Amino acid sequence: MNEIDSVSVEDRAAVTAQLGRPPRGLRDVAHRCPCGLPSVVRTSPRLDDGTPFPTLYYLTCARLCSRIGGLEADGRMREMTERLSSDEKLADAYRRAHESYLAERDAIEPLGTDVSAGGMPTRVKCLHVHVGHALAAGPGVNPFGDEALAELTDWWRPGPCVPPPT
């Protein structure tokens, strides 16, 4: 089994409430919202049945996911991808984010591929992936995750996205 037993019962319950289903491949909580609930979880590179999991960092906060969906609907991914071809410094930072992501994933379990997630390193395909990576890794690792977070400002202010488990 790939799941890590160190994830608390309360965190599992919170993530289940956030997702509306039990999490798959859960390893640990990679980032917490200021309200204290998980906002990003780290997942196993493969599910228990051997299927590769699509992302190492899975964004769980429903409110944050919705806000990011708004950015995606506004065309941010297209704009970001276009900037990669004209901004060499940004493209280098994005390539380093890709390499960091691969290194973190492969340290858990190598998948034998240089495909990471979210379109890295040549395009921006999913801002949810980039924001999850930025929250888990911290500022300065994923430039598009950092940029999206800056645009979202205080997404946590209204309080927990789901009732805290009791």
PDB file of C-alpha atoms in Angstrom:
ATOM      1  CA  MET A   1       0.000   0.000   0.000  1.00  0.00           C
ATOM      2  CA  ASN A   2       1.358   3.441  -0.955  1.00  0.00           C
ATOM      3  CA  GLU A   3      -0.567   5.478   1.586  1.00  0.00           C
ATOM      4  CA  ILE A   4       1.368   6.732   4.563  1.00  0.00           C
ATOM      5  CA  ASP A   5      -0.145   6.022   7.952  1.00  0.00           C
ATOM      6  CA  SER A   6       1.190   9.282   9.427  1.00  0.00           C
ATOM      7  CA  VAL A   7      -1.692  11.314   7.948  1.00  0.00           C
ATOM      8  CA  SER A   8      -4.031  12.011  10.835  1.00  0.00           C
ATOM      9  CA  VAL A   9      -7.618  10.840  10.892  1.00  0.00           C
ATOM     10  CA  GLU A  10      -8.674  14.507  11.098  1.00  0.00           C
ATOM     11  CA  ASP A  11      -6.639  15.450   8.012  1.00  0.00           C
ATOM     12  CA  ARG A  12      -8.054  12.493   6.061  1.00  0.00           C
ATOM     13  CA  ALA A  13     -11.569  13.551   7.060  1.00  0.00           C
ATOM     14  CA  ALA A  14     -10.907  17.170   6.034  1.00  0.00           C
ATOM     15  CA  VAL A  15      -9.481  16.168   2.649  1.00  0.00           C
ATOM     16  CA  THR A  16     -12.389  13.786   2.062  1.00  0.00           C
ATOM     17  CA  ALA A  17     -14.825  16.633   2.803  1.00  0.00           C
ATOM     18  CA  GLN A  18     -12.900  19.017   0.542  1.00  0.00           C
ATOM     19  CA  LEU A  19     -12.814  16.582  -2.377  1.00  0.00           C
ATOM     20  CA  GLY A  20     -16.224  15.039  -1.814  1.00  0.00           C
ATOM     21  CA  ARG A  21     -14.590  11.595  -1.891  1.00  0.00           C
ATOM     22  CA  PRO A  22     -11.733   9.775  -0.147  1.00  0.00           C
ATOM     23  CA  PRO A  23      -8.286  10.844  -1.396  1.00  0.00           C
ATOM     24  CA  ARG A  24      -6.252   8.421  -3.489  1.00  0.00           C
ATOM     25  CA  GLY A  25      -2.531   7.858  -3.043  1.00  0.00           C
ATOM     26  CA  LEU A  26      -2.341  10.230  -0.064  1.00  0.00           C
ATOM     27  CA  ARG A  27       1.172  10.489   1.394  1.00  0.00           C
ATOM     28  CA  ASP A  28       1.076  13.620   3.530  1.00  0.00           C
ATOM     29  CA  VAL A  29      -0.155  17.165   3.892  1.00  0.00           C
ATOM     30  CA  ALA A  30       2.174  19.367   1.851  1.00  0.00           C
ATOM     31  CA  HIS A  31       0.613  22.729   2.769  1.00  0.00           C
ATOM     32  CA  ARG A  32      -1.968  23.998   5.229  1.00  0.00           C
ATOM     33  CA  CYS A  33      -4.307  26.891   4.753  1.00  0.00           C
ATOM     34  CA  PRO A  34      -3.996  29.620   7.393  1.00  0.00           C
ATOM     35  CA  CYS A  35      -7.274  28.192   8.814  1.00  0.00           C
ATOM     36  CA  GLY A  36      -5.311  25.021   9.671  1.00  0.00           C
ATOM     37  CA  LEU A  37      -6.921  22.603   7.214  1.00  0.00           C
ATOM     38  CA  PRO A  38      -4.920  20.913   4.449  1.00  0.00           C
ATOM     39  CA  SER A  39      -4.853  22.888   1.212  1.00  0.00           C
ATOM     40  CA  VAL A  40      -2.355  20.723  -0.711  1.00  0.00           C
ATOM     41  CA  VAL A  41      -1.559  17.044  -0.265  1.00  0.00           C
ATOM     42  CA  ARG A  42       1.395  15.108  -1.612  1.00  0.00           C
ATOM     43  CA  THR A  43       0.382  11.952  -3.436  1.00  0.00           C
ATOM     44  CA  SER A  44       2.213   8.797  -4.402  1.00  0.00           C
ATOM     45  CA  PRO A  45       3.543   8.730  -7.959  1.00  0.00           C
ATOM     46  CA  ARG A  46       1.537   5.522  -8.485  1.00  0.00           C
ATOM     47  CA  LEU A  47      -1.811   4.443  -7.109  1.00  0.00           C
ATOM     48  CA  ASP A  48      -2.082   1.110  -5.312  1.00  0.00           C
ATOM     49  CA  ASP A  49      -3.010  -0.620  -8.583  1.00  0.00           C
ATOM     50  CA  GLY A  50       0.183   0.669 -10.259  1.00  0.00           C
ATOM     51  CA  THR A  51      -1.483   3.411 -12.304  1.00  0.00           C
ATOM     52  CA  PRO A  52       0.661   6.567 -12.479  1.00  0.00           C
ATOM     53  CA  PHE A  53      -1.022   9.378 -10.558  1.00  0.00           C
ATOM     54  CA  PRO A  54      -1.324  12.584 -12.580  1.00  0.00           C
ATOM     55  CA  THR A  55       0.221  14.941 -10.034  1.00  0.00           C
ATOM     56  CA  LEU A  56       2.523  14.907  -7.027  1.00  0.00           C
ATOM     57  CA  TYR A  57       0.790  17.868  -5.379  1.00  0.00           C
ATOM     58  CA  TYR A  58      -2.986  17.801  -5.294  1.00  0.00           C
ATOM     59  CA  LEU A  59      -4.847  20.966  -4.403  1.00  0.00           C
ATOM     60  CA  THR A  60      -7.680  20.114  -1.999  1.00  0.00           C
ATOM     61  CA  CYS A  61      -9.159  23.444  -0.866  1.00  0.00           C
ATOM     62  CA  ALA A  62     -12.452  23.824  -2.731  1.00  0.00           C
ATOM     63  CA  ARG A  63     -12.417  27.621  -2.480  1.00  0.00           C
ATOM     64  CA  LEU A  64      -8.878  27.880  -3.824  1.00  0.00           C
ATOM     65  CA  CYS A  65      -9.688  25.433  -6.641  1.00  0.00           C
ATOM     66  CA  SER A  66     -12.673  27.562  -7.621  1.00  0.00           C
ATOM     67  CA  ARG A  67     -10.662  30.788  -7.623  1.00  0.00           C
ATOM     68  CA  ILE A  68      -7.968  29.175  -9.776  1.00  0.00           C
ATOM     69  CA  GLY A  69     -10.661  27.941 -12.140  1.00  0.00           C
ATOM     70  CA  GLY A  70     -11.655  31.580 -12.589  1.00  0.00           C
ATOM     71  CA  LEU A  71      -8.107  32.494 -13.607  1.00  0.00           C
ATOM     72  CA  GLU A  72      -8.051  29.611 -16.072  1.00  0.00           C
ATOM     73  CA  ALA A  73     -11.388  30.713 -17.536  1.00  0.00           C
ATOM     74  CA  ASP A  74      -9.964  34.222 -17.978  1.00  0.00           C
ATOM     75  CA  GLY A  75      -7.229  32.824 -20.263  1.00  0.00           C
ATOM     76  CA  ARG A  76      -4.244  33.079 -17.913  1.00  0.00           C
ATOM     77  CA  MET A  77      -2.744  29.765 -19.083  1.00  0.00           C
ATOM     78  CA  ARG A  78      -2.615  30.934 -22.707  1.00  0.00           C
ATOM     79  CA  GLU A  79      -1.059  34.256 -21.683  1.00  0.00           C
ATOM     80  CA  MET A  80       1.528  32.506 -19.504  1.00  0.00           C
ATOM     81  CA  THR A  81       2.437  30.032 -22.246  1.00  0.00           C
ATOM     82  CA  GLU A  82       2.911  32.871 -24.740  1.00  0.00           C
ATOM     83  CA  ARG A  83       5.310  34.620 -22.352  1.00  0.00           C
ATOM     84  CA  LEU A  84       7.534  31.520 -22.240  1.00  0.00           C
ATOM     85  CA  SER A  85       8.606  32.111 -25.849  1.00  0.00           C
ATOM     86  CA  SER A  86       9.596  35.745 -25.283  1.00  0.00           C
ATOM     87  CA  ASP A  87      10.984  35.780 -21.730  1.00  0.00           C
ATOM     88  CA  GLU A  88      14.106  33.654 -21.444  1.00  0.00           C
ATOM     89  CA  LYS A  89      14.494  34.268 -17.710  1.00  0.00           C
ATOM     90  CA  LEU A  90      10.904  33.117 -17.085  1.00  0.00           C
ATOM     91  CA  ALA A  91      11.385  30.055 -19.321  1.00  0.00           C
ATOM     92  CA  ASP A  92      14.535  29.131 -17.362  1.00  0.00           C
ATOM     93  CA  ALA A  93      12.724  29.489 -14.035  1.00  0.00           C
ATOM     94  CA  TYR A  94       9.856  27.362 -15.337  1.00  0.00           C
ATOM     95  CA  ARG A  95      12.293  24.687 -16.550  1.00  0.00           C
ATOM     96  CA  ARG A  96      13.872  24.651 -13.077  1.00  0.00           C
ATOM     97  CA  ALA A  97      10.375  24.225 -11.551  1.00  0.00           C
ATOM     98  CA  HIS A  98       9.869  21.228 -13.845  1.00  0.00           C
ATOM     99  CA  GLU A  99      13.224  19.745 -12.819  1.00  0.00           C
ATOM    100  CA  SER A 100      12.461  20.316  -9.137  1.00  0.00           C
ATOM    101  CA  TYR A 101       9.072  18.643  -9.527  1.00  0.00           C
ATOM    102  CA  LEU A 102      10.623  15.621 -11.248  1.00  0.00           C
ATOM    103  CA  ALA A 103      13.337  15.335  -8.605  1.00  0.00           C
ATOM    104  CA  GLU A 104      10.786  15.419  -5.778  1.00  0.00           C
ATOM    105  CA  ARG A 105       8.552  12.854  -7.467  1.00  0.00           C
ATOM    106  CA  ASP A 106      11.424  10.573  -8.448  1.00  0.00           C
ATOM    107  CA  ALA A 107      12.794  10.661  -4.898  1.00  0.00           C
ATOM    108  CA  ILE A 108       9.555   8.953  -3.862  1.00  0.00           C
ATOM    109  CA  GLU A 109       9.285   6.604  -6.838  1.00  0.00           C
ATOM    110  CA  PRO A 110      10.838   7.042 -10.280  1.00  0.00           C
ATOM    111  CA  LEU A 111       8.308   6.657 -13.081  1.00  0.00           C
ATOM    112  CA  GLY A 112      10.913   6.423 -15.832  1.00  0.00           C
ATOM    113  CA  THR A 113       9.602   9.495 -17.644  1.00  0.00           C
ATOM    114  CA  ASP A 114      10.543  13.152 -17.880  1.00  0.00           C
ATOM    115  CA  VAL A 115       6.889  14.186 -17.975  1.00  0.00           C
ATOM    116  CA  SER A 116       6.018  16.171 -14.867  1.00  0.00           C
ATOM    117  CA  ALA A 117       2.649  17.940 -14.622  1.00  0.00           C
ATOM    118  CA  GLY A 118       0.727  21.023 -15.634  1.00  0.00           C
ATOM    119  CA  GLY A 119       2.408  21.283 -19.046  1.00  0.00           C
ATOM    120  CA  MET A 120       5.888  21.902 -17.669  1.00  0.00           C
ATOM    121  CA  PRO A 121       8.339  22.869 -19.063  1.00  0.00           C
ATOM    122  CA  THR A 122       6.984  24.092 -22.420  1.00  0.00           C
ATOM    123  CA  ARG A 123       3.428  25.245 -21.731  1.00  0.00           C
ATOM    124  CA  VAL A 124       1.019  26.049 -18.915  1.00  0.00           C
ATOM    125  CA  LYS A 125      -1.741  23.460 -18.927  1.00  0.00           C
ATOM    126  CA  CYS A 126      -3.179  23.506 -15.385  1.00  0.00           C
ATOM    127  CA  LEU A 127      -2.840  26.328 -12.865  1.00  0.00           C
ATOM    128  CA  HIS A 128      -4.108  24.035 -10.081  1.00  0.00           C
ATOM    129  CA  VAL A 129      -0.902  21.997 -10.420  1.00  0.00           C
ATOM    130  CA  HIS A 130       1.290  25.087 -10.379  1.00  0.00           C
ATOM    131  CA  VAL A 131      -0.402  26.638  -7.360  1.00  0.00           C
ATOM    132  CA  GLY A 132      -0.216  23.323  -5.489  1.00  0.00           C
ATOM    133  CA  HIS A 133       3.483  23.065  -6.315  1.00  0.00           C
ATOM    134  CA  ALA A 134       4.117  26.674  -5.294  1.00  0.00           C
ATOM    135  CA  LEU A 135       2.333  26.261  -1.958  1.00  0.00           C
ATOM    136  CA  ALA A 136       4.099  22.982  -1.172  1.00  0.00           C
ATOM    137  CA  ALA A 137       7.588  24.042  -2.298  1.00  0.00           C
ATOM    138  CA  GLY A 138       7.410  27.660  -1.161  1.00  0.00           C
ATOM    139  CA  PRO A 139       7.917  30.944  -3.003  1.00  0.00           C
ATOM    140  CA  GLY A 140      10.491  31.140  -5.778  1.00  0.00           C
ATOM    141  CA  VAL A 141      10.198  27.554  -7.044  1.00  0.00           C
ATOM    142  CA  ASN A 142       7.279  27.677  -9.494  1.00  0.00           C
ATOM    143  CA  PRO A 143       6.966  31.097 -11.155  1.00  0.00           C
ATOM    144  CA  PHE A 144       3.460  30.562 -12.520  1.00  0.00           C
ATOM    145  CA  GLY A 145       2.202  29.149  -9.236  1.00  0.00           C
ATOM    146  CA  ASP A 146       3.639  32.177  -7.441  1.00  0.00           C
ATOM    147  CA  GLU A 147       2.089  34.517 -10.002  1.00  0.00           C
ATOM    148  CA  ALA A 148      -1.362  32.934  -9.699  1.00  0.00           C
ATOM    149  CA  LEU A 149      -1.209  33.044  -5.897  1.00  0.00           C
ATOM    150  CA  ALA A 150      -0.294  36.732  -5.981  1.00  0.00           C
ATOM    151  CA  GLU A 151      -3.294  37.392  -8.190  1.00  0.00           C
ATOM    152  CA  LEU A 152      -5.634  35.447  -5.889  1.00  0.00           C
ATOM    153  CA  THR A 153      -4.559  37.430  -2.810  1.00  0.00           C
ATOM    154  CA  ASP A 154      -6.212  36.349   0.470  1.00  0.00           C
ATOM    155  CA  TRP A 155      -8.282  33.391  -0.763  1.00  0.00           C
ATOM    156  CA  TRP A 156      -8.497  31.956   2.781  1.00  0.00           C
ATOM    157  CA  ARG A 157     -10.006  35.033   4.498  1.00  0.00           C
ATOM    158  CA  PRO A 158     -13.640  33.799   4.610  1.00  0.00           C
ATOM    159  CA  GLY A 159     -12.496  30.886   6.807  1.00  0.00           C
ATOM    160  CA  PRO A 160     -12.357  27.135   6.256  1.00  0.00           C
ATOM    161  CA  CYS A 161     -13.649  25.853   2.912  1.00  0.00           C
ATOM    162  CA  VAL A 162     -15.286  22.932   4.743  1.00  0.00           C
ATOM    163  CA  PRO A 163     -16.271  22.547   8.403  1.00  0.00           C
ATOM    164  CA  PRO A 164     -13.228  21.404  10.400  1.00  0.00           C
ATOM    165  CA  PRO A 165     -13.528  17.737  11.425  1.00  0.00           C
ATOM    166  CA  THR A 166     -14.667  17.194  14.983  1.00  0.00           C
TER     167      THR A 166
END
